[in-house]
PDB file of C-alpha atoms in Angstrom:
ATOM      1  CA  UNK A1402      -3.675 -27.851  17.481  1.00 36.00           C
ATOM      2  CA  UNK A1403      -6.688 -29.067  15.643  1.00 39.00           C
ATOM      3  CA  UNK A1404      -8.190 -26.807  13.026  1.00 45.00           C
ATOM      4  CA  UNK A1405     -11.517 -25.084  12.814  1.00 52.00           C
ATOM      5  CA  UNK A1406     -13.311 -25.441   9.503  1.00 47.00           C
ATOM      6  CA  UNK A1407     -16.291 -23.984   7.703  1.00 42.00           C
ATOM      7  CA  UNK A1408     -19.032 -25.737   5.759  1.00 47.00           C
ATOM      8  CA  UNK A1409     -19.538 -23.080   3.079  1.00 49.00           C
ATOM      9  CA  UNK A1410     -16.743 -21.051   1.510  1.00 86.00           C
ATOM     10  CA  UNK A1411     -19.091 -18.496  -0.115  1.00 90.00           C
ATOM     11  CA  UNK A1412     -22.553 -17.192   0.697  1.00 94.00           C
ATOM     12  CA  UNK A1413     -24.686 -14.759  -1.306  1.00 95.00           C
ATOM     13  CA  UNK A1414     -27.758 -13.191   0.297  1.00 96.00           C
ATOM     14  CA  UNK A1415     -30.269 -10.547  -0.677  1.00 97.00           C
ATOM     15  CA  UNK A1416     -30.132  -7.280   1.210  1.00 97.00           C
ATOM     16  CA  UNK A1417     -32.581  -7.400   4.106  1.00 97.00           C
ATOM     17  CA  UNK A1418     -32.524 -11.185   4.398  1.00 97.00           C
ATOM     18  CA  UNK A1419     -30.971 -13.038   7.306  1.00 97.00           C
ATOM     19  CA  UNK A1420     -27.558 -14.691   6.888  1.00 97.00           C
ATOM     20  CA  UNK A1421     -26.321 -17.821   8.583  1.00 97.00           C
ATOM     21  CA  UNK A1422     -22.626 -18.706   8.525  1.00 96.00           C
ATOM     22  CA  UNK A1423     -21.608 -22.090   9.870  1.00 94.00           C
ATOM     23  CA  UNK A1424     -18.437 -23.411  11.423  1.00 94.00           C
ATOM     24  CA  UNK A1425     -17.362 -26.869  12.596  1.00 92.00           C
ATOM     25  CA  UNK A1426     -14.624 -27.344  15.134  1.00 89.00           C
ATOM     26  CA  UNK A1427     -12.830 -30.542  16.038  1.00 81.00           C
ATOM     27  CA  UNK A1428     -11.070 -29.751  19.341  1.00 88.00           C
ATOM     28  CA  UNK A1429     -13.515 -30.835  22.035  1.00 89.00           C
ATOM     29  CA  UNK A1430     -11.383 -29.046  24.635  1.00 88.00           C
ATOM     30  CA  UNK A1431     -11.987 -25.628  23.060  1.00 90.00           C
ATOM     31  CA  UNK A1432     -13.868 -23.429  25.482  1.00 90.00           C
ATOM     32  CA  UNK A1433     -13.964 -20.003  23.874  1.00 91.00           C
ATOM     33  CA  UNK A1434     -15.122 -19.094  20.386  1.00 93.00           C
ATOM     34  CA  UNK A1435     -15.017 -15.851  18.475  1.00 94.00           C
ATOM     35  CA  UNK A1436     -16.401 -14.587  15.181  1.00 96.00           C
ATOM     36  CA  UNK A1437     -14.351 -12.059  13.246  1.00 97.00           C
ATOM     37  CA  UNK A1438     -15.233 -10.027  10.157  1.00 97.00           C
ATOM     38  CA  UNK A1439     -12.475  -9.155   7.708  1.00 96.00           C
ATOM     39  CA  UNK A1440     -13.012  -6.603   4.975  1.00 94.00           C
ATOM     40  CA  UNK A1441     -10.670  -6.401   2.037  1.00 89.00           C
ATOM     41  CA  UNK A1442      -7.318  -4.884   2.987  1.00 86.00           C
ATOM     42  CA  UNK A1443      -8.115  -4.770   6.694  1.00 92.00           C
ATOM     43  CA  UNK A1444      -7.399  -6.816   9.775  1.00 95.00           C
ATOM     44  CA  UNK A1445     -10.040  -9.046  11.377  1.00 96.00           C
ATOM     45  CA  UNK A1446     -12.658  -7.147  13.368  1.00 96.00           C
ATOM     46  CA  UNK A1447     -14.218  -8.689  16.483  1.00 95.00           C
ATOM     47  CA  UNK A1448     -17.951  -9.351  16.091  1.00 96.00           C
ATOM     48  CA  UNK A1449     -19.071 -11.531  18.966  1.00 96.00           C
ATOM     49  CA  UNK A1450     -17.752 -14.245  21.259  1.00 94.00           C
ATOM     50  CA  UNK A1451     -19.184 -17.109  23.281  1.00 95.00           C
ATOM     51  CA  UNK A1452     -17.875 -19.304  26.066  1.00 92.00           C
ATOM     52  CA  UNK A1453     -18.474 -23.033  26.209  1.00 93.00           C
ATOM     53  CA  UNK A1454     -20.814 -22.721  29.193  1.00 94.00           C
ATOM     54  CA  UNK A1455     -23.305 -20.909  26.945  1.00 96.00           C
ATOM     55  CA  UNK A1456     -25.243 -22.052  23.879  1.00 97.00           C
ATOM     56  CA  UNK A1457     -26.456 -18.698  22.599  1.00 98.00           C
ATOM     57  CA  UNK A1458     -25.344 -15.121  22.746  1.00 98.00           C
ATOM     58  CA  UNK A1459     -26.852 -12.080  21.063  1.00 97.00           C
ATOM     59  CA  UNK A1460     -25.375  -8.815  19.967  1.00 95.00           C
ATOM     60  CA  UNK A1461     -26.552  -6.018  17.765  1.00 93.00           C
ATOM     61  CA  UNK A1462     -28.091  -7.785  14.702  1.00 96.00           C
ATOM     62  CA  UNK A1463     -25.868 -10.812  15.346  1.00 98.00           C
ATOM     63  CA  UNK A1464     -26.425 -14.035  17.235  1.00 98.00           C
ATOM     64  CA  UNK A1465     -23.929 -16.812  17.850  1.00 98.00           C
ATOM     65  CA  UNK A1466     -25.113 -20.336  18.547  1.00 98.00           C
ATOM     66  CA  UNK A1467     -22.897 -23.052  19.986  1.00 97.00           C
ATOM     67  CA  UNK A1468     -23.727 -26.742  19.864  1.00 96.00           C
ATOM     68  CA  UNK A1469     -21.041 -28.590  21.782  1.00 94.00           C
ATOM     69  CA  UNK A1470     -22.629 -31.981  21.152  1.00 93.00           C
ATOM     70  CA  UNK A1471     -21.876 -31.785  17.432  1.00 94.00           C
ATOM     71  CA  UNK A1472     -19.043 -29.265  17.722  1.00 93.00           C
ATOM     72  CA  UNK A1473     -20.828 -26.674  15.636  1.00 94.00           C
ATOM     73  CA  UNK A1474     -20.869 -22.898  15.753  1.00 95.00           C
ATOM     74  CA  UNK A1475     -23.010 -20.523  13.733  1.00 97.00           C
ATOM     75  CA  UNK A1476     -23.269 -16.782  13.203  1.00 98.00           C
ATOM     76  CA  UNK A1477     -26.631 -15.324  12.343  1.00 98.00           C
ATOM     77  CA  UNK A1478     -26.835 -11.822  10.906  1.00 98.00           C
ATOM     78  CA  UNK A1479     -30.276 -10.247  10.877  1.00 98.00           C
ATOM     79  CA  UNK A1480     -31.405  -7.918   8.079  1.00 97.00           C
ATOM     80  CA  UNK A1481     -28.146  -8.235   6.177  1.00 97.00           C
ATOM     81  CA  UNK A1482     -26.814  -4.977   4.773  1.00 97.00           C
ATOM     82  CA  UNK A1483     -24.293  -4.240   1.986  1.00 96.00           C
ATOM     83  CA  UNK A1484     -21.789  -3.241   4.676  1.00 96.00           C
ATOM     84  CA  UNK A1485     -21.885  -6.806   5.967  1.00 97.00           C
ATOM     85  CA  UNK A1486     -20.106  -8.001   2.821  1.00 96.00           C
ATOM     86  CA  UNK A1487     -16.790  -9.423   4.017  1.00 96.00           C
ATOM     87  CA  UNK A1488     -15.029 -12.655   4.909  1.00 96.00           C
ATOM     88  CA  UNK A1489     -16.136 -14.114   8.220  1.00 97.00           C
ATOM     89  CA  UNK A1490     -13.866 -16.290  10.334  1.00 96.00           C
ATOM     90  CA  UNK A1491     -14.640 -18.363  13.355  1.00 95.00           C
ATOM     91  CA  UNK A1492     -11.801 -18.897  15.813  1.00 94.00           C
ATOM     92  CA  UNK A1493     -11.427 -21.106  18.833  1.00 92.00           C
ATOM     93  CA  UNK A1494      -9.108 -21.404  21.772  1.00 89.00           C
ATOM     94  CA  UNK A1495      -8.494 -23.844  24.584  1.00 85.00           C
ATOM     95  CA  UNK A1496      -7.678 -22.150  27.840  1.00 76.00           C
ATOM     96  CA  UNK A1497      -6.534 -25.114  29.876  1.00 66.00           C
ATOM     97  CA  UNK A1498      -3.703 -26.489  27.770  1.00 54.00           C
ATOM     98  CA  UNK A1499      -1.171 -23.740  28.402  1.00 57.00           C
ATOM     99  CA  UNK A1500      -1.582 -22.556  24.852  1.00 53.00           C
ATOM    100  CA  UNK A1501      -3.106 -19.162  24.242  1.00 72.00           C
ATOM    101  CA  UNK A1502      -3.410 -19.138  20.517  1.00 84.00           C
ATOM    102  CA  UNK A1503      -6.515 -18.552  18.460  1.00 90.00           C
ATOM    103  CA  UNK A1504      -7.093 -21.203  15.793  1.00 92.00           C
ATOM    104  CA  UNK A1505      -8.930 -19.856  12.755  1.00 93.00           C
ATOM    105  CA  UNK A1506     -10.891 -21.541  10.031  1.00 83.00           C
ATOM    106  CA  UNK A1507     -10.484 -20.685   6.349  1.00 79.00           C
ATOM    107  CA  UNK A1508     -13.356 -18.210   6.270  1.00 92.00           C
ATOM    108  CA  UNK A1509     -16.679 -17.699   4.512  1.00 94.00           C
ATOM    109  CA  UNK A1510     -17.105 -14.887   2.035  1.00 95.00           C
ATOM    110  CA  UNK A1511     -20.459 -13.174   2.446  1.00 96.00           C
ATOM    111  CA  UNK A1512     -21.742 -11.199  -0.539  1.00 96.00           C
ATOM    112  CA  UNK A1513     -24.827  -9.049  -0.084  1.00 96.00           C
ATOM    113  CA  UNK A1514     -26.889  -8.431  -3.202  1.00 95.00           C
ATOM    114  CA  UNK A1515     -28.510  -4.958  -3.166  1.00 91.00           C
TER     115      UNK A1515
ATOM    116  CA  UNK B 702      -6.380   0.850  18.342  1.00 93.00           C
ATOM    117  CA  UNK B 703      -3.649  -1.495  17.191  1.00 96.00           C
ATOM    118  CA  UNK B 704      -1.253  -0.040  14.641  1.00 97.00           C
ATOM    119  CA  UNK B 705       1.289  -1.798  12.450  1.00 98.00           C
ATOM    120  CA  UNK B 706       4.145  -0.611  10.266  1.00 97.00           C
ATOM    121  CA  UNK B 707       4.953  -0.680   7.484  1.00 97.00           C
ATOM    122  CA  UNK B 708       1.708  -1.356   5.616  1.00 97.00           C
ATOM    123  CA  UNK B 709       3.464  -2.941   2.665  1.00 96.00           C
ATOM    124  CA  UNK B 710       6.944  -4.369   2.203  1.00 96.00           C
ATOM    125  CA  UNK B 711       8.769  -6.006  -0.678  1.00 98.00           C
ATOM    126  CA  UNK B 712      11.865  -8.098  -0.010  1.00 98.00           C
ATOM    127  CA  UNK B 713      13.956 -10.622  -1.913  1.00 98.00           C
ATOM    128  CA  UNK B 714      14.744 -14.176  -0.899  1.00 98.00           C
ATOM    129  CA  UNK B 715      17.393 -14.473   1.790  1.00 98.00           C
ATOM    130  CA  UNK B 716      16.808 -11.011   3.210  1.00 98.00           C
ATOM    131  CA  UNK B 717      15.655 -10.208   6.714  1.00 98.00           C
ATOM    132  CA  UNK B 718      12.595  -8.204   7.719  1.00 98.00           C
ATOM    133  CA  UNK B 719      11.331  -6.507  10.884  1.00 98.00           C
ATOM    134  CA  UNK B 720       7.648  -5.756  11.365  1.00 98.00           C
ATOM    135  CA  UNK B 721       6.349  -3.484  14.105  1.00 98.00           C
ATOM    136  CA  UNK B 722       3.207  -3.371  16.170  1.00 98.00           C
ATOM    137  CA  UNK B 723       1.851  -0.923  18.727  1.00 97.00           C
ATOM    138  CA  UNK B 724      -0.741  -2.440  21.001  1.00 94.00           C
ATOM    139  CA  UNK B 725      -3.971  -0.838  22.091  1.00 92.00           C
ATOM    140  CA  UNK B 726      -3.711   1.359  25.173  1.00 91.00           C
ATOM    141  CA  UNK B 727      -3.992  -0.697  28.356  1.00 89.00           C
ATOM    142  CA  UNK B 728      -3.199  -3.998  26.635  1.00 91.00           C
ATOM    143  CA  UNK B 729      -0.188  -6.017  27.800  1.00 91.00           C
ATOM    144  CA  UNK B 730      -0.464  -9.003  25.480  1.00 91.00           C
ATOM    145  CA  UNK B 731       0.525  -9.107  21.834  1.00 93.00           C
ATOM    146  CA  UNK B 732      -0.006 -11.964  19.400  1.00 94.00           C
ATOM    147  CA  UNK B 733       1.319 -12.342  15.871  1.00 97.00           C
ATOM    148  CA  UNK B 734      -0.427 -14.208  13.070  1.00 97.00           C
ATOM    149  CA  UNK B 735       0.426 -15.007   9.466  1.00 97.00           C
ATOM    150  CA  UNK B 736      -2.392 -14.948   6.926  1.00 95.00           C
ATOM    151  CA  UNK B 737      -1.751 -16.417   3.503  1.00 92.00           C
ATOM    152  CA  UNK B 738      -3.998 -15.329   0.660  1.00 87.00           C
ATOM    153  CA  UNK B 739      -7.415 -16.948   0.934  1.00 86.00           C
ATOM    154  CA  UNK B 740      -6.657 -18.553   4.284  1.00 90.00           C
ATOM    155  CA  UNK B 741      -7.390 -17.879   7.910  1.00 92.00           C
ATOM    156  CA  UNK B 742      -4.708 -16.383  10.173  1.00 95.00           C
ATOM    157  CA  UNK B 743      -2.192 -18.803  11.677  1.00 96.00           C
ATOM    158  CA  UNK B 744      -0.705 -18.221  15.112  1.00 95.00           C
ATOM    159  CA  UNK B 745       2.999 -17.409  15.289  1.00 96.00           C
ATOM    160  CA  UNK B 746       3.730 -15.976  18.750  1.00 92.00           C
ATOM    161  CA  UNK B 747       2.135 -14.536  21.847  1.00 91.00           C
ATOM    162  CA  UNK B 748       3.943 -12.259  24.303  1.00 92.00           C
ATOM    163  CA  UNK B 749       2.605 -11.375  27.726  1.00 88.00           C
ATOM    164  CA  UNK B 750       4.415  -8.868  29.929  1.00 88.00           C
ATOM    165  CA  UNK B 751       7.485  -9.135  27.657  1.00 90.00           C
ATOM    166  CA  UNK B 752       7.704 -12.921  27.993  1.00 90.00           C
ATOM    167  CA  UNK B 753       6.959 -15.434  25.245  1.00 90.00           C
ATOM    168  CA  UNK B 754       3.735 -17.157  26.225  1.00 87.00           C
ATOM    169  CA  UNK B 755       3.161 -19.337  23.198  1.00 87.00           C
ATOM    170  CA  UNK B 756       4.668 -20.259  19.868  1.00 91.00           C
ATOM    171  CA  UNK B 757       3.020 -21.729  16.805  1.00 92.00           C
ATOM    172  CA  UNK B 758       4.450 -24.170  14.297  1.00 94.00           C
ATOM    173  CA  UNK B 759       6.899 -21.811  12.636  1.00 97.00           C
ATOM    174  CA  UNK B 760      10.658 -22.274  12.077  1.00 97.00           C
ATOM    175  CA  UNK B 761      13.342 -20.584  14.132  1.00 96.00           C
ATOM    176  CA  UNK B 762      13.747 -18.024  11.356  1.00 98.00           C
ATOM    177  CA  UNK B 763      10.796 -16.315  13.004  1.00 98.00           C
ATOM    178  CA  UNK B 764      11.443 -14.446  16.241  1.00 97.00           C
ATOM    179  CA  UNK B 765       9.744 -11.694  18.184  1.00 97.00           C
ATOM    180  CA  UNK B 766      10.047  -9.530  21.218  1.00 96.00           C
ATOM    181  CA  UNK B 767       7.917  -7.218  23.297  1.00 96.00           C
ATOM    182  CA  UNK B 768       9.113  -3.916  24.692  1.00 95.00           C
ATOM    183  CA  UNK B 769       8.403  -2.269  28.076  1.00 94.00           C
ATOM    184  CA  UNK B 770       5.674  -0.148  26.465  1.00 93.00           C
ATOM    185  CA  UNK B 771       4.108  -3.427  25.201  1.00 94.00           C
ATOM    186  CA  UNK B 772       4.820  -2.705  21.552  1.00 96.00           C
ATOM    187  CA  UNK B 773       6.313  -5.601  19.641  1.00 97.00           C
ATOM    188  CA  UNK B 774       8.528  -6.543  16.726  1.00 98.00           C
ATOM    189  CA  UNK B 775       8.420  -9.642  14.555  1.00 98.00           C
ATOM    190  CA  UNK B 776      11.637 -10.601  12.790  1.00 98.00           C
ATOM    191  CA  UNK B 777      11.943 -13.047   9.944  1.00 98.00           C
ATOM    192  CA  UNK B 778      15.389 -14.117   8.717  1.00 98.00           C
ATOM    193  CA  UNK B 779      16.429 -15.796   5.472  1.00 98.00           C
ATOM    194  CA  UNK B 780      13.152 -14.981   3.760  1.00 98.00           C
ATOM    195  CA  UNK B 781      11.548 -17.585   1.505  1.00 98.00           C
ATOM    196  CA  UNK B 782       8.958 -17.061  -1.207  1.00 97.00           C
ATOM    197  CA  UNK B 783       6.465 -18.862   1.021  1.00 97.00           C
ATOM    198  CA  UNK B 784       6.809 -16.162   3.664  1.00 98.00           C
ATOM    199  CA  UNK B 785       4.760 -13.834   1.460  1.00 97.00           C
ATOM    200  CA  UNK B 786       1.615 -13.126   3.448  1.00 97.00           C
ATOM    201  CA  UNK B 787      -0.297 -10.614   5.524  1.00 97.00           C
ATOM    202  CA  UNK B 788       1.221 -10.412   9.006  1.00 98.00           C
ATOM    203  CA  UNK B 789      -1.281  -9.492  11.668  1.00 98.00           C
ATOM    204  CA  UNK B 790      -0.700  -8.249  15.162  1.00 97.00           C
ATOM    205  CA  UNK B 791      -3.383  -8.474  17.832  1.00 95.00           C
ATOM    206  CA  UNK B 792      -3.408  -7.068  21.329  1.00 93.00           C
ATOM    207  CA  UNK B 793      -5.415  -8.059  24.365  1.00 90.00           C
ATOM    208  CA  UNK B 794      -5.600  -7.343  28.048  1.00 86.00           C
ATOM    209  CA  UNK B 795      -4.230 -10.073  30.250  1.00 76.00           C
ATOM    210  CA  UNK B 796      -2.437 -13.293  29.440  1.00 67.00           C
ATOM    211  CA  UNK B 797      -5.611 -15.335  29.079  1.00 69.00           C
ATOM    212  CA  UNK B 798      -6.380 -15.445  25.377  1.00 62.00           C
ATOM    213  CA  UNK B 799     -10.049 -15.641  26.165  1.00 64.00           C
ATOM    214  CA  UNK B 800      -9.786 -11.923  26.500  1.00 73.00           C
ATOM    215  CA  UNK B 801     -10.772 -10.409  23.198  1.00 84.00           C
ATOM    216  CA  UNK B 802      -7.902 -10.003  20.749  1.00 90.00           C
ATOM    217  CA  UNK B 803      -8.054  -6.817  18.690  1.00 93.00           C
ATOM    218  CA  UNK B 804      -6.258  -6.879  15.378  1.00 96.00           C
ATOM    219  CA  UNK B 805      -4.290  -4.260  13.535  1.00 97.00           C
ATOM    220  CA  UNK B 806      -4.556  -3.689   9.766  1.00 96.00           C
ATOM    221  CA  UNK B 807      -1.582  -5.930   9.045  1.00 97.00           C
ATOM    222  CA  UNK B 808       1.648  -5.669   7.070  1.00 98.00           C
ATOM    223  CA  UNK B 809       1.580  -7.112   3.562  1.00 97.00           C
ATOM    224  CA  UNK B 810       4.953  -8.790   2.928  1.00 98.00           C
ATOM    225  CA  UNK B 811       5.905  -9.815  -0.582  1.00 97.00           C
ATOM    226  CA  UNK B 812       9.039 -11.898  -1.090  1.00 98.00           C
ATOM    227  CA  UNK B 813      10.432 -11.965  -4.638  1.00 97.00           C
TER     228      UNK B 813
END
């Protein structure tokens, strides 16, 4: 399938500031998107998801925005904390093609400066 | 949660390896991913109710199976240096991958 990519490979933010991590996808048939957080030595941890019939979804300190017109996804983290330091991946899947795989981008490393 | 064994493994070229995964309670779908250093995970297989539901772009040296208790094994034959990676297992409820996939900690495979 087509790949999901990220605009910025690394991001450094001051503790307490808001973080925005961006993701571009190329498969216009993708209808479900997920953000995962991966800390060093661990598996990816689910953060938040969004379906293609939505353009915004909020969780605890996190918001995902989906712009299907430009095939763009973003993760906003409010009041970034040192524990948010990790690699963040966006992933996408297309439910109607008979394929059930998640396609991941390369990831963005978020570093929080105390 | 999802558990995987072993956590680390060192093999030499040409050998065979079996990785194991126990899915989260109540989950009947298991997916396997390969994550090379500095890259995002790449899909290898998905099993739903013990049947292969999807396969990624990996050679036939890679095979998997799912057991009646929904645990799973990934087998890799004739190991190559390029097979060195973190192998991740994820479980979910239902065959529709839109259901959230929960990942285990992974098995770090090093091929020498």
